[in-house]
mmCIF file of C-alpha atoms and ligand atoms in Angstrom:
data_model
loop_
_atom_site.group_PDB
_atom_site.id
_atom_site.type_symbol
_atom_site.label_atom_id
_atom_site.label_comp_id
_atom_site.label_asym_id
_atom_site.label_seq_id
_atom_site.Cartn_x
_atom_site.Cartn_y
_atom_site.Cartn_z
ATOM 1 C CA MET A 1 13.803 -14.453 43.111
ATOM 2 C CA ALA A 2 10.098 -14.238 42.366
ATOM 3 C CA HIS A 3 8.722 -16.073 39.334
ATOM 4 C CA LYS A 4 12.010 -17.785 38.628
ATOM 5 C CA THR A 5 11.049 -20.587 36.240
ATOM 6 C CA LEU A 6 9.698 -19.212 32.990
ATOM 7 C CA LEU A 7 8.103 -20.529 29.854
ATOM 8 C CA LEU A 8 8.988 -18.146 27.042
ATOM 9 C CA THR A 9 6.977 -18.539 23.832
ATOM 10 C CA GLY A 10 8.129 -16.960 20.582
ATOM 11 C CA ALA A 11 11.739 -17.222 21.736
ATOM 12 C CA ALA A 12 13.105 -17.389 18.179
ATOM 13 C CA GLY A 13 11.601 -14.008 17.185
ATOM 14 C CA ALA A 14 13.523 -10.744 17.432
ATOM 15 C CA LEU A 15 12.049 -9.768 20.809
ATOM 16 C CA GLY A 16 12.036 -13.361 22.029
ATOM 17 C CA ARG A 17 15.785 -13.564 21.499
ATOM 18 C CA VAL A 18 16.375 -10.311 23.354
ATOM 19 C CA LEU A 19 14.369 -11.675 26.283
ATOM 20 C CA THR A 20 15.911 -15.163 26.184
ATOM 21 C CA GLU A 21 19.367 -13.661 26.618
ATOM 22 C CA ALA A 22 18.398 -10.998 29.142
ATOM 23 C CA LEU A 23 16.353 -13.258 31.397
ATOM 24 C CA ALA A 24 18.908 -16.067 31.345
ATOM 25 C CA ALA A 25 21.677 -13.576 32.144
ATOM 26 C CA ARG A 26 19.708 -12.468 35.219
ATOM 27 C CA GLY A 27 19.418 -15.994 36.571
ATOM 28 C CA TYR A 28 15.937 -16.938 35.417
ATOM 29 C CA ASN A 29 15.418 -20.560 34.506
ATOM 30 C CA VAL A 30 14.196 -20.053 30.918
ATOM 31 C CA ARG A 31 12.345 -22.702 28.926
ATOM 32 C CA ALA A 32 12.593 -21.119 25.497
ATOM 33 C CA THR A 33 10.064 -22.334 22.922
ATOM 34 C CA ASP A 34 8.997 -21.480 19.412
ATOM 35 C CA ARG A 35 7.496 -23.175 16.386
ATOM 36 C CA THR A 36 10.675 -22.363 14.441
ATOM 37 C CA ALA A 37 14.261 -23.190 15.402
ATOM 38 C CA TYR A 38 16.234 -20.824 17.617
ATOM 39 C CA PRO A 39 18.638 -18.963 15.321
ATOM 40 C CA GLY A 40 22.182 -19.050 16.548
ATOM 41 C CA PRO A 41 23.640 -20.426 19.753
ATOM 42 C CA LEU A 42 21.439 -20.625 22.851
ATOM 43 C CA PRO A 43 22.559 -18.659 25.885
ATOM 44 C CA ALA A 44 24.122 -20.804 28.609
ATOM 45 C CA GLY A 45 21.616 -22.684 30.738
ATOM 46 C CA VAL A 46 18.649 -22.163 28.389
ATOM 47 C CA ARG A 47 16.672 -25.176 27.203
ATOM 48 C CA PHE A 48 14.918 -24.842 23.844
ATOM 49 C CA ALA A 49 11.919 -26.910 22.727
ATOM 50 C CA HIS A 50 9.668 -26.791 19.709
ATOM 51 C CA LEU A 51 6.199 -25.489 20.619
ATOM 52 C CA ASP A 52 3.288 -24.228 18.572
ATOM 53 C CA VAL A 53 0.945 -22.564 21.066
ATOM 54 C CA ALA A 54 -2.006 -23.573 18.870
ATOM 55 C CA ASP A 55 -1.298 -27.078 20.262
ATOM 56 C CA TYR A 56 -3.171 -27.290 23.571
ATOM 57 C CA ALA A 57 -1.526 -30.459 24.929
ATOM 58 C CA GLY A 58 1.950 -29.283 23.938
ATOM 59 C CA THR A 59 1.437 -25.927 25.657
ATOM 60 C CA MET A 60 0.171 -27.600 28.829
ATOM 61 C CA ARG A 61 3.213 -29.907 28.893
ATOM 62 C CA ALA A 62 5.679 -27.095 28.229
ATOM 63 C CA ALA A 63 4.253 -25.039 31.107
ATOM 64 C CA GLU A 64 4.325 -27.738 33.788
ATOM 65 C CA GLY A 65 5.776 -26.293 36.979
ATOM 66 C CA VAL A 66 6.510 -22.786 35.683
ATOM 67 C CA ASP A 67 6.035 -19.639 37.771
ATOM 68 C CA ALA A 68 5.383 -17.340 34.818
ATOM 69 C CA ILE A 69 4.716 -17.487 31.088
ATOM 70 C CA VAL A 70 6.267 -14.764 28.967
ATOM 71 C CA HIS A 71 4.090 -15.054 25.896
ATOM 72 C CA PHE A 72 5.580 -13.615 22.709
ATOM 73 C CA GLY A 73 4.596 -16.501 20.405
ATOM 74 C CA ALA A 74 2.027 -15.064 18.020
ATOM 75 C CA VAL A 75 1.432 -13.812 14.499
ATOM 76 C CA PRO A 76 2.929 -10.276 14.722
ATOM 77 C CA VAL A 77 1.288 -8.712 11.652
ATOM 78 C CA GLU A 78 -2.055 -8.391 9.895
ATOM 79 C CA LEU A 79 -2.985 -11.668 8.149
ATOM 80 C CA SER A 80 -6.219 -13.504 7.390
ATOM 81 C CA PHE A 81 -8.592 -14.103 10.283
ATOM 82 C CA GLU A 82 -7.974 -17.870 10.087
ATOM 83 C CA GLU A 83 -4.211 -17.509 10.420
ATOM 84 C CA ILE A 84 -4.528 -15.049 13.257
ATOM 85 C CA ALA A 85 -7.127 -17.154 15.027
ATOM 86 C CA GLN A 86 -4.814 -20.176 15.330
ATOM 87 C CA ALA A 87 -1.843 -18.563 16.979
ATOM 88 C CA ASN A 88 -3.366 -15.480 18.563
ATOM 89 C CA LEU A 89 -6.801 -16.620 19.728
ATOM 90 C CA ARG A 90 -6.336 -20.356 20.328
ATOM 91 C CA GLY A 91 -2.738 -19.816 21.402
ATOM 92 C CA ALA A 92 -3.782 -17.173 23.940
ATOM 93 C CA ASN A 93 -6.400 -19.546 25.369
ATOM 94 C CA HIS A 94 -3.881 -22.337 25.742
ATOM 95 C CA VAL A 95 -1.364 -20.078 27.423
ATOM 96 C CA PHE A 96 -3.938 -18.879 29.948
ATOM 97 C CA GLU A 97 -5.194 -22.426 30.594
ATOM 98 C CA ALA A 98 -1.599 -23.455 31.271
ATOM 99 C CA ALA A 99 -1.108 -20.441 33.562
ATOM 100 C CA LYS A 100 -4.280 -21.305 35.461
ATOM 101 C CA ALA A 101 -3.191 -24.922 35.918
ATOM 102 C CA ASN A 102 0.204 -23.843 37.299
ATOM 103 C CA ARG A 103 -0.918 -20.711 39.224
ATOM 104 C CA ALA A 104 1.528 -18.868 36.972
ATOM 105 C CA ARG A 105 1.609 -15.207 35.998
ATOM 106 C CA VAL A 106 1.386 -14.229 32.303
ATOM 107 C CA ILE A 107 3.406 -11.475 30.643
ATOM 108 C CA PHE A 108 1.614 -11.119 27.326
ATOM 109 C CA ALA A 109 2.927 -9.307 24.246
ATOM 110 C CA SER A 110 -0.041 -7.116 23.359
ATOM 111 C CA SER A 111 0.255 -4.245 20.897
ATOM 112 C CA ASN A 112 -0.327 -0.598 20.045
ATOM 113 C CA HIS A 113 -2.731 -1.969 17.422
ATOM 114 C CA THR A 114 -5.332 -2.478 20.182
ATOM 115 C CA VAL A 115 -5.798 1.298 19.991
ATOM 116 C CA GLY A 116 -4.584 1.843 16.414
ATOM 117 C CA PHE A 117 -7.541 3.959 15.292
ATOM 118 C CA THR A 118 -6.883 6.544 17.995
ATOM 119 C CA GLU A 119 -6.007 9.899 16.415
ATOM 120 C CA ARG A 120 -2.330 10.776 16.699
ATOM 121 C CA ALA A 121 -3.271 14.174 18.110
ATOM 122 C CA GLN A 122 -4.667 12.495 21.253
ATOM 123 C CA THR A 123 -2.593 11.594 24.305
ATOM 124 C CA ILE A 124 -4.239 8.658 26.052
ATOM 125 C CA ASP A 125 -3.771 6.468 29.106
ATOM 126 C CA GLU A 126 -4.419 2.738 29.248
ATOM 127 C CA ASP A 127 -8.139 3.205 30.014
ATOM 128 C CA ALA A 128 -8.840 4.825 26.639
ATOM 129 C CA PRO A 129 -11.330 2.912 24.472
ATOM 130 C CA LEU A 130 -9.965 0.006 22.446
ATOM 131 C CA ARG A 131 -9.831 0.915 18.754
ATOM 132 C CA PRO A 132 -8.192 -2.053 17.010
ATOM 133 C CA ASP A 133 -7.016 -1.478 13.460
ATOM 134 C CA GLY A 134 -7.415 -5.009 12.020
ATOM 135 C CA TYR A 135 -7.821 -8.677 12.951
ATOM 136 C CA TYR A 136 -4.344 -8.623 14.478
ATOM 137 C CA GLY A 137 -5.331 -5.733 16.758
ATOM 138 C CA VAL A 138 -8.623 -7.459 17.597
ATOM 139 C CA SER A 139 -6.696 -10.602 18.565
ATOM 140 C CA LYS A 140 -4.617 -8.570 21.035
ATOM 141 C CA CYS A 141 -7.821 -7.051 22.466
ATOM 142 C CA TYR A 142 -9.074 -10.616 22.873
ATOM 143 C CA GLY A 143 -5.917 -11.502 24.797
ATOM 144 C CA GLU A 144 -6.537 -8.552 27.099
ATOM 145 C CA MET A 145 -10.166 -9.504 27.720
ATOM 146 C CA LEU A 146 -9.113 -13.095 28.341
ATOM 147 C CA GLY A 147 -6.597 -11.849 30.901
ATOM 148 C CA ARG A 148 -9.269 -9.709 32.559
ATOM 149 C CA MET A 149 -11.623 -12.701 32.843
ATOM 150 C CA MET A 150 -8.865 -15.052 34.013
ATOM 151 C CA PHE A 151 -7.963 -12.664 36.830
ATOM 152 C CA ASP A 152 -11.523 -11.911 37.918
ATOM 153 C CA LYS A 153 -12.643 -15.520 37.755
ATOM 154 C CA HIS A 154 -9.514 -17.505 38.607
ATOM 155 C CA GLY A 155 -6.978 -15.084 40.073
ATOM 156 C CA VAL A 156 -4.507 -15.586 37.202
ATOM 157 C CA GLU A 157 -2.353 -12.439 37.088
ATOM 158 C CA SER A 158 -1.317 -10.927 33.774
ATOM 159 C CA ALA A 159 0.316 -7.887 32.237
ATOM 160 C CA HIS A 160 -0.488 -7.129 28.616
ATOM 161 C CA LEU A 161 2.361 -5.077 27.203
ATOM 162 C CA ARG A 162 0.928 -2.796 24.527
ATOM 163 C CA ILE A 163 4.201 -2.669 22.672
ATOM 164 C CA GLY A 164 4.716 0.203 20.264
ATOM 165 C CA SER A 165 7.614 -0.333 17.838
ATOM 166 C CA CYS A 166 10.312 -2.367 19.526
ATOM 167 C CA ILE A 167 13.307 -2.122 17.223
ATOM 168 C CA PRO A 168 16.967 -1.182 17.734
ATOM 169 C CA LYS A 169 16.295 2.476 16.889
ATOM 170 C CA PRO A 170 13.386 4.550 15.553
ATOM 171 C CA LEU A 171 13.250 4.913 11.766
ATOM 172 C CA THR A 172 10.098 6.970 11.125
ATOM 173 C CA LYS A 173 8.187 9.935 12.515
ATOM 174 C CA ARG A 174 5.621 7.539 14.012
ATOM 175 C CA HIS A 175 8.344 5.578 15.764
ATOM 176 C CA LEU A 176 9.362 8.734 17.639
ATOM 177 C CA SER A 177 6.046 8.441 19.517
ATOM 178 C CA LEU A 178 5.919 4.657 19.896
ATOM 179 C CA TRP A 179 9.474 3.431 20.190
ATOM 180 C CA LEU A 180 10.406 0.839 22.797
ATOM 181 C CA SER A 181 14.144 0.277 23.065
ATOM 182 C CA TYR A 182 15.407 -3.239 23.723
ATOM 183 C CA PRO A 183 16.817 -2.251 27.144
ATOM 184 C CA ASP A 184 13.426 -0.767 28.095
ATOM 185 C CA LEU A 185 11.634 -3.925 26.879
ATOM 186 C CA ILE A 186 13.841 -5.856 29.288
ATOM 187 C CA ARG A 187 13.139 -3.372 32.123
ATOM 188 C CA LEU A 188 9.393 -3.599 31.513
ATOM 189 C CA THR A 189 9.379 -7.400 31.439
ATOM 190 C CA LEU A 190 11.453 -7.610 34.618
ATOM 191 C CA ALA A 191 9.150 -5.130 36.363
ATOM 192 C CA CYS A 192 6.134 -7.276 35.479
ATOM 193 C CA LEU A 193 7.874 -10.423 36.720
ATOM 194 C CA GLN A 194 9.076 -8.843 39.948
ATOM 195 C CA THR A 195 6.222 -6.626 41.102
ATOM 196 C CA PRO A 196 4.499 -8.340 44.041
ATOM 197 C CA ASP A 197 0.903 -7.590 43.025
ATOM 198 C CA LEU A 198 0.447 -7.533 39.302
ATOM 199 C CA GLY A 199 -3.278 -8.225 39.109
ATOM 200 C CA PHE A 200 -4.554 -7.602 35.599
ATOM 201 C CA ARG A 201 -3.031 -4.719 33.698
ATOM 202 C CA ALA A 202 -2.810 -3.538 30.116
ATOM 203 C CA VAL A 203 0.390 -1.460 30.128
ATOM 204 C CA TRP A 204 1.897 0.803 27.494
ATOM 205 C CA GLY A 205 5.129 -0.668 26.196
ATOM 206 C CA ILE A 206 7.200 2.319 25.096
ATOM 207 C CA SER A 207 10.318 4.172 26.164
ATOM 208 C CA LYS A 208 10.134 7.607 27.818
ATOM 209 C CA ASN A 209 9.779 9.310 24.451
ATOM 210 C CA THR A 210 9.439 13.094 24.392
ATOM 211 C CA ARG A 211 6.771 12.747 21.668
ATOM 212 C CA ALA A 212 4.886 9.804 23.236
ATOM 213 C CA PHE A 213 1.267 9.243 22.213
ATOM 214 C CA TRP A 214 0.636 7.817 25.677
ATOM 215 C CA ARG A 215 0.971 8.457 29.409
ATOM 216 C CA SER A 216 0.822 5.494 31.742
ATOM 217 C CA LYS A 217 -1.318 4.845 34.810
ATOM 218 C CA HIS A 218 0.648 1.702 35.647
ATOM 219 C CA TRP A 219 4.368 2.251 35.175
ATOM 220 C CA ALA A 220 5.043 3.654 38.643
ATOM 221 C CA ALA A 221 2.896 1.001 40.344
ATOM 222 C CA ILE A 222 4.756 -1.901 38.737
ATOM 223 C CA GLY A 223 8.176 -0.248 39.039
ATOM 224 C CA TYR A 224 8.865 0.327 35.335
ATOM 225 C CA ALA A 225 11.147 3.300 34.820
ATOM 226 C CA PRO A 226 12.090 3.610 31.122
ATOM 227 C CA GLU A 227 15.472 5.183 30.439
ATOM 228 C CA ASP A 228 15.549 5.714 26.680
ATOM 229 C CA ASP A 229 14.024 8.504 24.600
ATOM 230 C CA SER A 230 13.556 8.313 20.819
ATOM 231 C CA GLU A 231 14.231 12.045 20.631
ATOM 232 C CA LYS A 232 17.970 11.528 20.360
ATOM 233 C CA PHE A 233 17.342 9.978 16.917
ATOM 234 C CA ALA A 234 14.890 12.689 15.753
ATOM 235 C CA SER A 235 17.274 14.255 13.257
ATOM 236 C CA GLU A 236 17.925 10.866 11.597
ATOM 237 C CA VAL A 237 14.389 9.525 11.061
ATOM 238 C CA ASP A 238 12.267 9.641 7.922
ATOM 239 C CA MET A 239 9.657 12.355 8.648
ATOM 240 C CA THR A 240 7.454 11.627 5.610
ATOM 241 C CA ASP A 241 4.285 9.622 6.163
ATOM 242 C CA THR A 242 2.745 7.013 3.948
ATOM 243 C CA GLY A 243 -0.680 8.564 3.263
ATOM 244 C CA PRO A 244 -3.618 10.322 4.931
ATOM 245 C CA VAL A 245 -5.000 7.341 6.854
ATOM 246 C CA ALA A 246 -1.662 6.102 8.177
ATOM 247 C CA GLU A 247 -0.672 9.658 9.025
ATOM 248 C CA ARG A 248 -3.796 10.402 11.001
ATOM 249 C CA PHE A 249 -3.938 7.402 13.313
ATOM 250 C CA GLN A 250 -1.580 5.923 15.895
ATOM 251 C CA GLY A 251 -1.625 2.487 14.215
ATOM 252 C CA GLY A 252 -0.114 3.968 11.024
ATOM 253 C CA ASP A 253 0.097 1.558 8.080
ATOM 254 C CA PHE A 254 -1.954 -1.101 9.889
ATOM 255 C CA CYS A 255 -4.908 1.348 9.718
ATOM 256 C CA ALA A 256 -4.411 1.974 5.999
ATOM 257 C CA ASN A 257 -4.018 -1.767 5.235
ATOM 258 C CA GLY A 258 -7.288 -2.906 3.568
ATOM 259 C CA TYR A 259 -9.053 0.371 4.439
ATOM 260 C CA THR A 260 -12.295 0.688 2.417
ATOM 261 C CA ARG A 261 -13.862 3.963 3.553
ATOM 262 C CA SER A 262 -13.893 6.432 0.683
ATOM 263 C CA GLY A 263 -11.951 8.936 2.817
ATOM 264 C CA PRO A 264 -10.745 9.260 6.367
ATOM 265 C CA GLY A 265 -13.640 8.918 8.855
ATOM 266 C CA PRO A 266 -15.069 12.018 10.538
ATOM 267 C CA ALA A 267 -12.888 13.426 13.291
ATOM 268 C CA ASP A 268 -15.673 13.188 15.832
ATOM 269 C CA LEU A 269 -16.346 9.445 15.512
ATOM 270 C CA PRO A 270 -17.319 8.404 19.043
HETATM 271 C C1 15L P 1 3.187 -4.615 16.199
HETATM 272 O O1 15L P 1 2.330 -4.953 17.004
HETATM 273 C C2 15L P 1 3.875 -5.598 15.343
HETATM 274 O O2 15L P 1 3.972 -6.869 15.925
HETATM 275 C C3 15L P 1 5.216 -5.135 14.856
HETATM 276 O O3 15L P 1 5.596 -5.976 13.791
HETATM 277 C C4 15L P 1 5.213 -3.671 14.414
HETATM 278 O O4 15L P 1 4.465 -3.534 13.260
HETATM 279 C C5 15L P 1 4.634 -2.800 15.509
HETATM 280 O O5 15L P 1 3.414 -3.292 15.991
HETATM 281 C C6 15L P 1 4.413 -1.362 15.043
HETATM 282 O O6 15L P 1 3.289 -0.886 15.074
HETATM 283 O O7 15L P 1 5.410 -0.731 14.666
#
């Protein structure tokens, strides 16, 4: 099995727990870490250790001898720049330094908020311009640029999963376009671990939703074949939106959060 020994950061979070169980069940040797305790019993064979990725030495120690780092340990929402900088900027650096030292591959939880200010009416591929919708989105763009540099300069491979809304089932109109089911999250992560030549890629992380905002240039190449479609929940979701800014852009409420323009920007902003 390729990339068998894994460091998983953020293992105690909702997606981290899904991945801890799924990867352990498939025979990966998972070193699960987080800065908070793992809730509930650990899957058989999984070792858990406390790790704050803002701690350089701790991250280097935790990654000794691993084949891949599945990096989900970050601030997942918009907060102050200082809070985001610790986990998401410093943490990303430490993870990539550890990957470089171990010749390990990085599977990095990036986000739809790298392109949040893209109009919902647009369908884009992964080469569309970055349009982050806050410091959180900027931090994920930073992770992607770090991955780009680390591959070009040091040959460290990475996939940056631009995850939409990864929840058990879609709840809003926006989710219909951005939903990533848990089984598809697992498929996407496995594809990135198993594909022989990953290189550097920023990859959409959604299911095969009928109403997707995105089409992917990379899914076929890495062997990701999503199986779920949010459409089967369409009659159950809340179709109201939370205001003109959130409604207009793919990032939704993250775009409206702290927005200080007097009205929505012109449609033809370059
Ligand atoms: C994200 O990147 C967040 O981490 C998550 O909490 C959700 O807000 C998600 O995006 C989303 O946009 O729904």
